[in-house]
Amino acid sequence: MDLPVDEWKSYVFQKWSLLPKSIQVTISTAETLSDIFLHSSLLLQPEDEMFLQNLSRGYLVEKDPNAPLFYREEGNKKFQQKDYMGATVLYSKGISHSRPHTADISLCYANRSAALFHLGQHEMCLKDIMRAQMHGYPERLQPKMMLRKAECLVTLGRRQEASQTISDLESSFAAKPTLAAAQFQILQTNLCRLKMKAQEKESLTETFPAALTKALEDMDLKGENGQVPSASSSVSLRTDPLRGRYLVATKDILPGELLVKEDAFVSVLHPGEMPPLRHLESKWDTRVTNGDLYCHRCLDHTLATVPCDGCSYAKYCSHDCMQQAWDLYHSVECSLGGLLLTLGVFCHIALRSTLVARFEDASEVIRKLCGEIRNRDTCSPERETLVQTLTCDLGGESENKGKMLEPPVPGCDLNGKYESNYNAVFHLLPHTGNHSPEHRFLCALSVSALCRRLEAASCYKPAAAVPPGSGSELDVWGVAMLKHVLQLHCNAQAITTIQHTGSKENSVTNSRQVRLATGIFPVISLLNHSCSPNTSVSFISTVATVRASQQIGKGQEILHCYGPHQSRMRAAERQQKLRSQYFFDCSCAACQNEKHSAATGPRWEAFCCRSCGALMQGDDVLICGSTSCTESVSRDHLISRLQDLQQQVGMARKLLRNDEPERAIQLLLGCQRDAQSFLSGEHSLVGEMEDDLAQAYAALGDWQKSATHLQKSLQVVEVRHGPSSVEMGHELFKLAQLFFNGFAIPEALNTIQRAERVLMVHYGPWNDEIQELRKMKSCLLDLPPIPAGPSV
């Protein structure tokens, strides 16, 4: 997903293996990115481009005129089954394949408005009705849709607009005596019902909370930081030869304090499960992906996407987002959708970064790029002319032309300010020498192919400082794109969101963190890694927030986890991951402590003795940790038992998904009995089984038993992740839901307080779960007091 598809990688690696040894050595020992790029681009042959083009054609990103009818009919089937969410997504897919101002798009918008109405999304429904009309919705079908519009307006309390719509409908009926009697009777009955509903809603006022806008406005940084504008005044930028650039606390920082608030320089939505057409049974994919549910520009969740007019892939939450994306980058990317999906997210971000850079003063960056190209021994006269032209055309005072004035810290401007801009992005380290020669060749050849395609399409307009028509202008930005692809290996930031699943009827949800997009955040890239960090990162739209997850003393470094966390991986596994992706060995406090930990390993992976219950210790052969017990067993045997048990638990989860909670409970209780004979009570699988049992009993409406099992799961979560961890916060939120549904008022209020306290540290006040907790608390506090029972 981040890198090119496997077929292209295999093809390029084979091409590399067949190159003469002298050429391999030339590329392997190249000292600059421009050398790597320009040598590799000379090796890109027409047959390579043809192979890549054939792979790209496997993705259906153009508009298919036959697709709207297919998706509309599939959506209608879902609608009839009352699966309104599924219908909405399918209608959206039909819209994305429709051309503007056609019957296809107007019918899909109208049908989606009906599905949104049943989902209670009345604002979105109104927008779709307007879009259907704008694209020429048939006159004969208007009355039914206008009734839907009037009902939305009544529900939202927009009385004046509702009255006008009802009046227009009455006039329309009077003017159309040709309507069939049965149809007229149904419409007239619905109209009378709607007029009565409107009268009942007279006192209703219109309120539309802009939750996202409010959340972003309320995320204010504490004080102004003149050095790093995206950071609070509580932190400062430092640099040294060993740690590079990093942030430190300038004062004592409390848990939950907002330290960084940064919008992504660029971000690219992950396509999710989007296999090429050759891997699908049907020509049109009906599965739901992130691309169907999130805006491709701002990443907001939306059920009513607005498609690009030119392709079927890019979708947005509004016309405004669509236009902004088009102006910034999509006018270039639109015709490249299949190629970008083939080359992967990193290549896509690299291209988008250079496109966005066109709107900034990138003169210093261009100067550096041109300097690299000019310093090559094999520099052609044409390229030398380009470099001279670029250098002369750059702005600034005449005495500074062609000079390189280096700031004190890489990425800062000459005033020492580090901003979230292209200059900062450009100065992120690519770690070129740490990548294998094969990987560098893959990246360089992929970027070269992208540049060839851009040149052939004549759709790439360079930055103002690069004179158009020079013929080699894409070499400059090709080198930049190669640098960005290599940078992303270490500096890409996964943009995540919390997705909720569970029983809607019982109002109990599970949450899981999923990767939504990849972005570049120059300020967050300043944070060094720790396997036990003192910060927590979360996202609203494309905005990342970094909060202190614990107290940080003045002078302490602000640390972030790059993924390998001590509560999720053993030290050896973490070191291997960090070494392969980030090219360093971690020596954080967590790694140092684990060197001296007991032989049992993490408590959440521990086995116990079947005879006495004590923890087992050792490597290949485990012996009981109790001095009075001589029990021993091979690790392989216990791992085999664990795998069998995990398979059984998986079967129970499948039963839960199929709405068979009773059978799931019986299977899980048997798994528990088996686990007691060889797993520690704090083993992660023991906690997962308790969580599964809680879900099963919640599905049956047995809130008390569900809460009992979830409390046992909480004990395991606390051991593994800590009492103030974000994982603990999510589990407490679920427990609060159970107590709330079971009317266990004191327990619910206590758990709500605990959950809110933990989640506030990691997310701040505008997190969805925190808002839900506050609604539950308000509801419980508004309940009338329970009358005291008779005296005994």
mmCIF file of C-alpha atoms in Angstrom, residues 126-253:
data_model
loop_
_atom_site.group_PDB
_atom_site.id
_atom_site.type_symbol
_atom_site.label_atom_id
_atom_site.label_comp_id
_atom_site.label_asym_id
_atom_site.label_seq_id
_atom_site.Cartn_x
_atom_site.Cartn_y
_atom_site.Cartn_z
ATOM 1 C CA LEU A 126 -31.538 18.067 1.788
ATOM 2 C CA LYS A 127 -28.191 18.591 0.065
ATOM 3 C CA ASP A 128 -28.701 15.506 -2.073
ATOM 4 C CA ILE A 129 -32.186 16.674 -3.042
ATOM 5 C CA MET A 130 -30.682 19.975 -4.150
ATOM 6 C CA ARG A 131 -27.972 18.134 -6.125
ATOM 7 C CA ALA A 132 -30.544 15.894 -7.801
ATOM 8 C CA GLN A 133 -32.481 18.972 -8.927
ATOM 9 C CA MET A 134 -29.331 20.740 -10.061
ATOM 10 C CA HIS A 135 -28.424 17.785 -12.289
ATOM 11 C CA GLY A 136 -31.862 17.599 -13.920
ATOM 12 C CA TYR A 137 -34.003 15.241 -11.834
ATOM 13 C CA PRO A 138 -37.078 14.267 -13.931
ATOM 14 C CA GLU A 139 -40.101 16.520 -13.412
ATOM 15 C CA ARG A 140 -42.509 13.591 -13.132
ATOM 16 C CA LEU A 141 -40.663 12.283 -10.059
ATOM 17 C CA GLN A 142 -40.376 15.629 -8.267
ATOM 18 C CA PRO A 143 -43.458 15.435 -5.947
ATOM 19 C CA LYS A 144 -42.219 12.427 -3.988
ATOM 20 C CA MET A 145 -38.777 13.980 -3.510
ATOM 21 C CA MET A 146 -40.265 17.334 -2.504
ATOM 22 C CA LEU A 147 -42.368 15.626 0.145
ATOM 23 C CA ARG A 148 -39.123 14.201 1.516
ATOM 24 C CA LYS A 149 -37.612 17.685 1.470
ATOM 25 C CA ALA A 150 -40.558 19.152 3.347
ATOM 26 C CA GLU A 151 -40.384 16.410 5.980
ATOM 27 C CA CYS A 152 -36.666 17.072 6.503
ATOM 28 C CA LEU A 153 -37.324 20.789 6.929
ATOM 29 C CA VAL A 154 -40.111 20.091 9.432
ATOM 30 C CA THR A 155 -37.911 17.708 11.402
ATOM 31 C CA LEU A 156 -35.093 20.269 11.490
ATOM 32 C CA GLY A 157 -37.482 22.991 12.659
ATOM 33 C CA ARG A 158 -37.025 25.189 9.599
ATOM 34 C CA ARG A 159 -40.688 26.184 9.616
ATOM 35 C CA GLN A 160 -40.656 28.939 7.019
ATOM 36 C CA GLU A 161 -38.886 26.841 4.403
ATOM 37 C CA ALA A 162 -41.104 23.869 5.224
ATOM 38 C CA SER A 163 -44.276 25.933 4.809
ATOM 39 C CA GLN A 164 -43.099 27.242 1.452
ATOM 40 C CA THR A 165 -42.258 23.747 0.226
ATOM 41 C CA ILE A 166 -45.665 22.436 1.335
ATOM 42 C CA SER A 167 -47.368 25.355 -0.395
ATOM 43 C CA ASP A 168 -45.427 24.650 -3.592
ATOM 44 C CA LEU A 169 -46.469 21.015 -3.405
ATOM 45 C CA GLU A 170 -50.150 21.945 -3.063
ATOM 46 C CA SER A 171 -49.867 24.225 -6.073
ATOM 47 C CA SER A 172 -48.093 21.464 -8.005
ATOM 48 C CA PHE A 173 -50.880 18.972 -7.233
ATOM 49 C CA ALA A 174 -53.540 21.448 -8.287
ATOM 50 C CA ALA A 175 -51.740 22.068 -11.569
ATOM 51 C CA LYS A 176 -51.381 18.358 -12.386
ATOM 52 C CA PRO A 177 -54.845 16.783 -12.566
ATOM 53 C CA THR A 178 -53.368 14.142 -14.874
ATOM 54 C CA LEU A 179 -51.720 12.334 -11.966
ATOM 55 C CA ALA A 180 -53.026 8.807 -11.540
ATOM 56 C CA ALA A 181 -55.759 8.661 -8.911
ATOM 57 C CA ALA A 182 -53.903 6.177 -6.700
ATOM 58 C CA GLN A 183 -50.663 8.159 -6.888
ATOM 59 C CA PHE A 184 -52.504 11.417 -6.178
ATOM 60 C CA GLN A 185 -54.257 9.879 -3.151
ATOM 61 C CA ILE A 186 -50.965 8.667 -1.644
ATOM 62 C CA LEU A 187 -49.230 12.015 -2.174
ATOM 63 C CA GLN A 188 -52.232 13.925 -0.808
ATOM 64 C CA THR A 189 -52.384 11.737 2.302
ATOM 65 C CA ASN A 190 -48.663 12.210 2.947
ATOM 66 C CA LEU A 191 -49.028 15.951 2.446
ATOM 67 C CA CYS A 192 -51.839 16.181 5.017
ATOM 68 C CA ARG A 193 -49.789 14.179 7.516
ATOM 69 C CA LEU A 194 -46.817 16.469 6.909
ATOM 70 C CA LYS A 195 -48.901 19.630 7.453
ATOM 71 C CA MET A 196 -50.056 18.259 10.820
ATOM 72 C CA LYS A 197 -46.463 17.441 11.766
ATOM 73 C CA ALA A 198 -45.384 20.969 10.811
ATOM 74 C CA GLN A 199 -48.018 22.463 13.123
ATOM 75 C CA GLU A 200 -46.770 20.297 15.996
ATOM 76 C CA LYS A 201 -43.202 21.570 15.428
ATOM 77 C CA GLU A 202 -44.018 25.284 15.637
ATOM 78 C CA SER A 203 -41.922 25.869 18.709
ATOM 79 C CA LEU A 204 -38.897 23.956 17.474
ATOM 80 C CA THR A 205 -35.810 26.104 16.840
ATOM 81 C CA GLU A 206 -33.137 25.344 14.284
ATOM 82 C CA THR A 207 -29.772 24.211 15.648
ATOM 83 C CA PHE A 208 -26.876 22.864 13.621
ATOM 84 C CA PRO A 209 -23.830 22.254 15.822
ATOM 85 C CA ALA A 210 -20.639 22.530 13.777
ATOM 86 C CA ALA A 211 -18.809 19.956 15.886
ATOM 87 C CA LEU A 212 -15.654 19.765 13.803
ATOM 88 C CA THR A 213 -15.223 23.536 13.539
ATOM 89 C CA LYS A 214 -15.877 23.908 17.262
ATOM 90 C CA ALA A 215 -13.373 21.186 18.080
ATOM 91 C CA LEU A 216 -10.630 22.786 15.988
ATOM 92 C CA GLU A 217 -11.316 26.245 17.401
ATOM 93 C CA ASP A 218 -11.165 24.965 20.977
ATOM 94 C CA MET A 219 -7.820 23.217 20.447
ATOM 95 C CA ASP A 220 -5.778 26.282 21.307
ATOM 96 C CA LEU A 221 -2.077 26.022 22.003
ATOM 97 C CA LYS A 222 -0.878 27.359 25.322
ATOM 98 C CA GLY A 223 1.027 30.557 24.573
ATOM 99 C CA GLU A 224 2.750 31.603 21.366
ATOM 100 C CA ASN A 225 5.905 29.859 20.197
ATOM 101 C CA GLY A 226 7.903 32.208 17.990
ATOM 102 C CA GLN A 227 10.352 29.472 17.028
ATOM 103 C CA VAL A 228 7.885 26.670 16.160
ATOM 104 C CA PRO A 229 4.450 28.210 15.452
ATOM 105 C CA SER A 230 2.697 24.809 15.466
ATOM 106 C CA ALA A 231 3.927 24.097 19.011
ATOM 107 C CA SER A 232 3.001 25.580 22.366
ATOM 108 C CA SER A 233 5.272 27.884 24.337
ATOM 109 C CA SER A 234 5.948 24.947 26.670
ATOM 110 C CA VAL A 235 8.399 23.392 24.201
ATOM 111 C CA SER A 236 11.573 24.473 22.450
ATOM 112 C CA LEU A 237 13.525 23.221 19.421
ATOM 113 C CA ARG A 238 17.033 21.919 20.079
ATOM 114 C CA THR A 239 19.666 20.135 18.020
ATOM 115 C CA ASP A 240 22.774 18.070 18.690
ATOM 116 C CA PRO A 241 24.936 15.652 16.641
ATOM 117 C CA LEU A 242 23.570 12.501 18.284
ATOM 118 C CA ARG A 243 19.847 13.177 18.581
ATOM 119 C CA GLY A 244 19.501 15.546 15.630
ATOM 120 C CA ARG A 245 16.619 18.000 15.956
ATOM 121 C CA TYR A 246 14.278 17.435 18.896
ATOM 122 C CA LEU A 247 11.822 19.181 21.224
ATOM 123 C CA VAL A 248 12.257 19.713 24.962
ATOM 124 C CA ALA A 249 9.988 21.037 27.704
ATOM 125 C CA THR A 250 10.717 24.635 28.706
ATOM 126 C CA LYS A 251 8.598 24.229 31.868
ATOM 127 C CA ASP A 252 6.843 21.536 33.866
ATOM 128 C CA ILE A 253 4.023 20.070 31.757
#
